[in-house]
Coordinates of N, CA and C in Angstrom, one line a residue:
M1 N 78.6 97.4 98.7 CA 79.5 98.3 97.6 C 78.8 98.3 96.3
H2 N 78.8 99.6 95.9 CA 78.1 99.6 94.5 C 79.2 99.4 93.5
I3 N 78.7 98.5 92.5 CA 79.6 98.3 91.4 C 78.7 98.5 90.1
E4 N 79.3 98.9 89.2 CA 78.6 99.0 88.0 C 79.4 98.2 87.0
V5 N 78.8 97.4 85.9 CA 79.4 96.8 84.9 C 79.4 97.6 83.9
I6 N 80.4 98.3 83.1 CA 80.3 99.4 82.2 C 80.8 98.6 80.7
E7 N 79.8 98.9 79.7 CA 80.4 98.2 78.3 C 80.2 99.4 77.3
Q8 N 81.1 100.4 77.8 CA 81.4 101.6 76.8 C 82.8 101.8 77.2
P9 N 83.5 101.9 76.0 CA 85.1 102.3 76.1 C 85.7 103.3 76.8
I10 N 86.4 103.2 77.8 CA 87.0 104.4 78.5 C 88.5 104.1 77.9
T11 N 89.2 105.5 78.0 CA 90.6 105.5 77.7 C 91.2 106.4 78.4
F12 N 92.5 105.8 78.9 CA 93.4 106.6 79.6 C 94.9 107.0 79.1
D13 N 95.1 108.2 78.6 CA 96.1 108.5 78.2 C 97.5 108.9 79.5
L14 N 98.2 107.9 79.8 CA 99.0 108.0 80.9 C 100.3 108.2 80.6
Y15 N 101.1 109.1 81.5 CA 102.3 109.3 81.4 C 102.7 109.3 82.8
G16 N 104.0 108.6 83.0 CA 104.4 108.2 84.3 C 105.6 107.2 84.4
L17 N 105.5 106.5 85.5 CA 106.9 105.8 85.9 C 106.0 104.5 86.4
S18 N 106.9 103.3 85.9 CA 106.7 102.1 86.3 C 107.6 101.3 86.9
A19 N 107.4 100.2 87.6 CA 108.4 99.3 88.3 C 107.5 97.9 88.5
F20 N 108.6 96.8 88.8 CA 108.0 95.7 89.3 C 107.9 95.7 90.8
V21 N 106.9 95.3 91.3 CA 106.6 95.5 92.8 C 107.4 94.2 93.4
Q22 N 108.1 94.5 94.6 CA 108.8 93.6 95.3 C 108.1 93.2 96.4
N23 N 108.0 91.9 96.7 CA 107.3 91.3 98.2 C 106.0 91.9 98.3
N24 N 105.2 91.9 97.2 CA 103.7 92.5 97.1 C 103.6 93.9 98.0
D25 N 104.6 94.7 98.1 CA 104.5 96.1 98.6 C 104.0 96.9 97.8
Y26 N 102.7 96.9 97.3 CA 102.2 98.0 96.3 C 102.3 99.3 96.8
A27 N 101.9 99.4 98.0 CA 102.0 100.8 98.4 C 103.3 101.5 98.6
K28 N 104.3 100.8 98.9 CA 105.7 101.5 99.0 C 106.1 101.6 97.6
T29 N 105.9 100.9 96.8 CA 106.4 101.0 95.4 C 105.7 102.1 94.7
G30 N 104.2 102.1 95.0 CA 103.5 103.4 94.3 C 103.9 104.6 95.1
K31 N 104.3 104.9 96.2 CA 104.5 106.1 96.8 C 105.9 106.4 96.4
R32 N 107.1 105.3 96.2 CA 108.3 105.8 95.7 C 108.1 106.5 94.1
L33 N 107.3 105.7 93.3 CA 107.0 106.2 91.9 C 106.4 107.5 92.0
M34 N 105.5 107.6 92.6 CA 104.6 108.9 92.7 C 105.5 110.2 93.1
D35 N 106.4 110.0 94.3 CA 107.4 110.9 94.5 C 108.3 111.3 93.3
E36 N 108.7 110.2 92.7 CA 109.7 110.5 91.7 C 108.9 111.2 90.4
L37 N 107.6 110.7 90.1 CA 106.8 111.4 88.9 C 106.7 112.8 89.3
W38 N 106.2 113.1 90.4 CA 106.0 114.6 90.8 C 107.2 115.3 90.5
K39 N 108.5 114.9 90.9 CA 109.7 115.6 90.7 C 109.8 115.9 89.2
V40 N 109.6 115.0 88.2 CA 110.0 115.1 87.0 C 108.7 116.1 86.1
I41 N 107.7 115.9 86.8 CA 106.5 117.0 86.7 C 107.0 118.4 86.6
A42 N 107.2 118.5 87.9 CA 107.8 120.0 88.4 C 108.7 120.4 87.5
A43 N 109.9 119.5 87.5 CA 111.4 120.0 86.9 C 110.8 120.4 85.3
N44 N 109.9 119.7 84.7 CA 109.5 119.8 83.3 C 108.3 121.0 82.9
K45 N 108.0 121.1 84.3 CA 106.8 122.2 84.1 C 105.6 121.6 83.2
L46 N 105.2 120.5 83.5 CA 104.3 119.6 82.7 C 103.0 120.1 82.9
P47 N 102.1 120.5 82.1 CA 100.6 120.8 82.4 C 100.0 119.7 82.3
H48 N 99.2 119.2 83.7 CA 98.6 118.0 84.0 C 97.3 118.1 84.4
K49 N 96.4 117.1 84.3 CA 95.2 117.3 84.7 C 94.7 117.3 86.3
G50 N 96.1 117.0 87.1 CA 96.0 117.1 88.5 C 95.6 115.9 89.1
I51 N 95.2 114.6 88.5 CA 94.8 113.5 89.2 C 95.7 112.6 89.0
N52 N 96.0 111.6 90.2 CA 97.0 110.5 90.4 C 96.2 109.3 89.9
I53 N 96.9 108.4 89.0 CA 96.4 107.1 88.5 C 97.5 106.2 88.5
W54 N 96.9 105.3 89.4 CA 97.9 104.1 89.6 C 97.2 102.9 88.6
A55 N 98.1 102.5 87.9 CA 97.5 101.1 87.0 C 98.4 100.2 87.5
Y56 N 97.8 98.8 87.3 CA 98.2 97.8 87.7 C 98.1 96.7 86.5
F57 N 99.3 96.0 86.3 CA 99.6 95.0 85.1 C 99.9 93.6 85.5
A58 N 100.1 92.8 84.5 CA 100.5 91.3 84.9 C 101.8 91.3 85.6
N59 N 102.1 90.3 86.2 CA 103.6 90.1 86.4 C 104.0 91.0 87.6
H60 N 103.1 91.7 88.5 CA 103.4 92.3 89.6 C 103.9 93.9 89.2
E61 N 103.8 94.3 87.8 CA 104.1 95.6 87.3 C 103.1 96.7 87.6
M62 N 103.4 97.9 88.2 CA 102.5 98.9 88.4 C 103.3 100.1 87.8
M63 N 102.3 100.9 87.4 CA 102.6 102.3 87.0 C 102.0 103.6 87.7
T64 N 102.4 104.6 88.4 CA 102.0 105.4 88.6 C 102.0 106.8 87.7
A65 N 101.0 107.5 87.5 CA 101.0 108.4 86.2 C 100.0 109.5 86.3
V66 N 99.8 110.3 85.3 CA 99.0 111.4 85.3 C 98.7 111.4 83.8
E67 N 97.4 112.2 83.5 CA 97.0 112.4 82.1 C 97.3 114.0 82.0
L68 N 98.2 114.3 80.9 CA 98.7 115.6 80.6 C 97.7 116.4 80.0
K69 N 97.6 117.9 80.1 CA 96.6 118.6 79.2 C 96.9 118.6 77.6
Q70 N 98.3 118.3 77.4 CA 98.5 118.2 75.8 C 99.5 116.8 75.7
A71 N 99.3 116.5 74.6 CA 100.5 115.4 74.4 C 101.9 116.1 74.1
V72 N 102.8 115.4 74.7 CA 104.2 115.8 74.7 C 105.1 114.5 74.5
D73 N 106.2 114.8 73.8 CA 107.1 113.7 73.6 C 108.2 113.9 74.8
L74 N 107.9 113.0 75.6 CA 108.7 112.9 76.8 C 109.8 111.4 76.8
T75 N 109.8 111.0 75.7 CA 110.9 109.7 75.4 C 112.1 110.2 76.2
G76 N 112.4 109.0 77.1 CA 113.5 108.9 77.8 C 113.1 109.6 79.2
I77 N 112.0 110.4 79.5 CA 111.6 111.0 80.6 C 110.5 110.4 81.5
L78 N 109.5 110.2 80.9 CA 108.4 109.5 81.4 C 107.8 108.5 80.2
E79 N 107.2 107.2 80.8 CA 106.8 106.3 79.9 C 105.3 106.8 79.6
H80 N 105.0 106.5 78.2 CA 103.5 106.8 77.8 C 102.9 105.4 77.6
R81 N 101.6 105.2 78.3 CA 100.8 104.1 77.9 C 99.5 104.5 77.8
M82 N 98.8 104.0 76.6 CA 97.4 104.3 76.4 C 96.7 103.1 76.8
I83 N 95.8 103.2 77.8 CA 94.9 102.0 78.2 C 93.6 102.5 77.7
Q84 N 92.9 101.5 76.9 CA 91.5 101.4 76.6 C 91.0 100.3 77.2
L85 N 90.0 100.5 77.9 CA 89.0 99.2 78.3 C 87.6 99.3 77.5
E86 N 87.2 98.0 77.2 CA 86.0 98.0 76.5 C 85.0 97.6 77.3
R87 N 85.0 96.9 78.4 CA 84.2 96.5 79.3 C 85.0 96.5 80.7
Y88 N 84.4 97.0 81.7 CA 85.1 97.4 83.0 C 84.1 97.4 84.0
A89 N 84.5 96.9 85.5 CA 83.7 97.2 86.5 C 84.3 98.4 87.1
Y90 N 83.2 99.3 87.8 CA 83.6 100.4 88.3 C 83.1 100.6 89.6
S91 N 83.8 101.1 90.6 CA 83.3 101.5 91.8 C 84.1 102.5 92.5
K92 N 83.4 103.3 93.3 CA 84.2 104.6 93.9 C 84.1 104.2 95.5
H93 N 85.4 104.2 96.0 CA 85.7 103.9 97.4 C 85.9 105.6 98.0
V94 N 85.0 105.5 98.9 CA 85.1 106.9 99.8 C 85.5 106.4 101.0
G95 N 86.7 107.1 101.3 CA 87.6 106.7 102.9 C 88.8 106.6 102.5
S96 N 89.6 106.4 103.6 CA 90.9 106.4 103.8 C 91.6 105.3 102.9
Y97 N 92.8 105.8 102.5 CA 93.3 105.0 101.4 C 93.7 103.7 101.9
Q98 N 94.0 103.6 103.4 CA 94.3 102.3 104.0 C 93.2 101.4 103.7
L99 N 92.0 101.8 103.5 CA 90.7 100.9 103.4 C 90.4 100.2 102.1
I100 N 91.4 100.7 101.0 CA 91.3 100.4 99.6 C 91.3 98.8 99.5
P101 N 92.5 98.3 100.2 CA 92.5 96.7 100.1 C 91.1 96.1 100.4
K102 N 90.4 96.5 101.6 CA 89.3 96.0 101.9 C 88.3 96.2 100.8
A103 N 88.2 97.4 100.0 CA 87.3 97.6 98.9 C 87.6 96.6 97.8
Y104 N 88.8 96.3 97.7 CA 89.2 95.3 96.5 C 88.8 93.9 96.8
S105 N 88.6 93.4 98.2 CA 88.2 92.1 98.4 C 86.5 92.1 98.2
E106 N 85.8 93.2 98.7 CA 84.4 93.4 98.6 C 84.2 93.2 97.1
M107 N 85.0 94.1 96.3 CA 84.8 94.3 94.8 C 84.8 93.0 94.2
E108 N 85.9 92.0 94.6 CA 86.1 90.9 93.9 C 85.2 89.8 94.4
N109 N 84.6 90.0 95.8 CA 83.5 89.1 96.0 C 82.3 89.3 95.4
E110 N 82.0 90.7 95.0 CA 80.8 91.0 94.3 C 80.9 90.6 93.0
L111 N 82.0 90.6 92.2 CA 82.2 90.3 91.1 C 81.9 88.6 90.6
A112 N 82.6 88.1 91.8 CA 82.4 86.6 91.7 C 81.0 86.1 92.0
K113 N 80.1 87.0 92.6 CA 78.8 86.5 92.8 C 78.0 86.7 91.5
R114 N 78.7 87.8 90.6 CA 78.0 88.0 89.6 C 78.6 87.0 88.2
G115 N 79.4 86.2 88.8 CA 79.7 85.2 87.9 C 80.8 85.8 86.9
L116 N 81.7 87.2 87.4 CA 82.5 87.8 86.3 C 83.9 87.5 87.0
K117 N 84.7 87.5 86.3 CA 86.3 87.7 86.7 C 86.9 89.0 86.1
H118 N 87.8 89.4 86.8 CA 88.5 90.6 86.4 C 89.8 90.2 85.9
T119 N 90.6 91.2 85.2 CA 91.9 90.8 84.9 C 92.5 92.4 84.8
V120 N 93.7 92.2 84.4 CA 94.4 93.5 84.2 C 94.2 94.1 82.8
P121 N 94.5 95.3 82.9 CA 94.9 96.1 83.7 C 93.7 96.6 84.7
M122 N 94.2 97.1 86.0 CA 93.3 97.4 86.9 C 93.8 98.8 87.3
L123 N 92.6 99.9 87.5 CA 93.3 101.2 87.7 C 92.6 101.5 88.9
E124 N 93.3 102.4 89.7 CA 92.9 103.3 90.9 C 93.0 105.0 90.3
V125 N 92.1 105.7 90.2 CA 91.9 106.8 90.0 C 91.8 107.7 91.3
Y126 N 92.7 108.6 91.5 CA 92.6 109.4 92.9 C 92.1 110.6 92.9
G127 N 91.0 111.0 93.6 CA 90.2 112.4 93.5 C 91.2 113.2 94.2
H128 N 90.7 114.6 94.2 CA 91.9 115.7 94.7 C 91.8 115.3 96.3
W129 N 93.0 115.9 96.9 CA 93.4 115.5 98.2 C 92.3 116.2 99.2
Q130 N 91.9 115.6 100.2 CA 91.0 116.0 101.4 C 91.9 115.8 102.6
E131 N 91.7 116.8 103.3 CA 92.4 116.8 104.8 C 91.5 115.5 105.7
D132 N 90.6 115.6 105.5 CA 89.3 114.7 106.1 C 89.3 113.2 105.5
E133 N 90.1 112.3 105.8 CA 90.3 111.0 105.1 C 88.9 110.4 104.9
R134 N 88.1 110.8 105.4 CA 86.8 110.1 105.4 C 85.9 110.6 104.1
K135 N 86.7 111.8 103.6 CA 86.1 112.3 102.3 C 86.9 111.9 100.9
L136 N 88.0 111.5 101.3 CA 88.8 110.8 100.0 C 88.1 110.0 99.0
E137 N 88.2 110.1 97.9 CA 87.6 109.6 96.8 C 88.6 108.7 95.6
T138 N 88.3 107.6 95.5 CA 89.3 106.7 94.5 C 88.4 106.0 93.8
E139 N 88.5 106.2 92.5 CA 87.6 105.4 91.5 C 88.3 104.2 91.2
L140 N 87.6 103.0 91.5 CA 88.6 101.5 91.2 C 87.8 101.2 89.8
I141 N 88.9 100.7 88.9 CA 88.4 100.6 87.5 C 89.0 99.4 87.0
W142 N 88.4 98.2 86.8 CA 88.9 96.8 86.7 C 88.4 96.5 85.3
K143 N 89.2 95.6 84.4 CA 88.9 95.3 83.2 C 88.2 93.9 83.5
V144 N 86.9 93.7 83.0 CA 86.3 92.3 83.2 C 86.0 91.8 81.8

């Protein structure tokens, strides 16, 4: 697994929905939040960049979100969170979403070998959908 540690700030201007994950079932919670999020985006005709982002925070909180093409006041409709990371580990997972937990383990092990610890927030930036699961791309971005 190729991992880069980047020491150049990156910012995510996220609009989405969050929840506390029950029973460590992040996939189920994330799917539910994504389904709700896309209904809100469609109902409000929000111009977005088309990329799904899942963000993980302390205490089993997660957010599914998108970046909008322009800032909009969505108070009471969607949450707005600006996430800026000064130093982070970056890796690109190519393959089935079901293999992301394995990529997490590999990334955690590689960071430990380098004497690095990660913390929250952690983000998954999903590339555009591909019918062929082997070509799916997910960027893993962890604060270190």
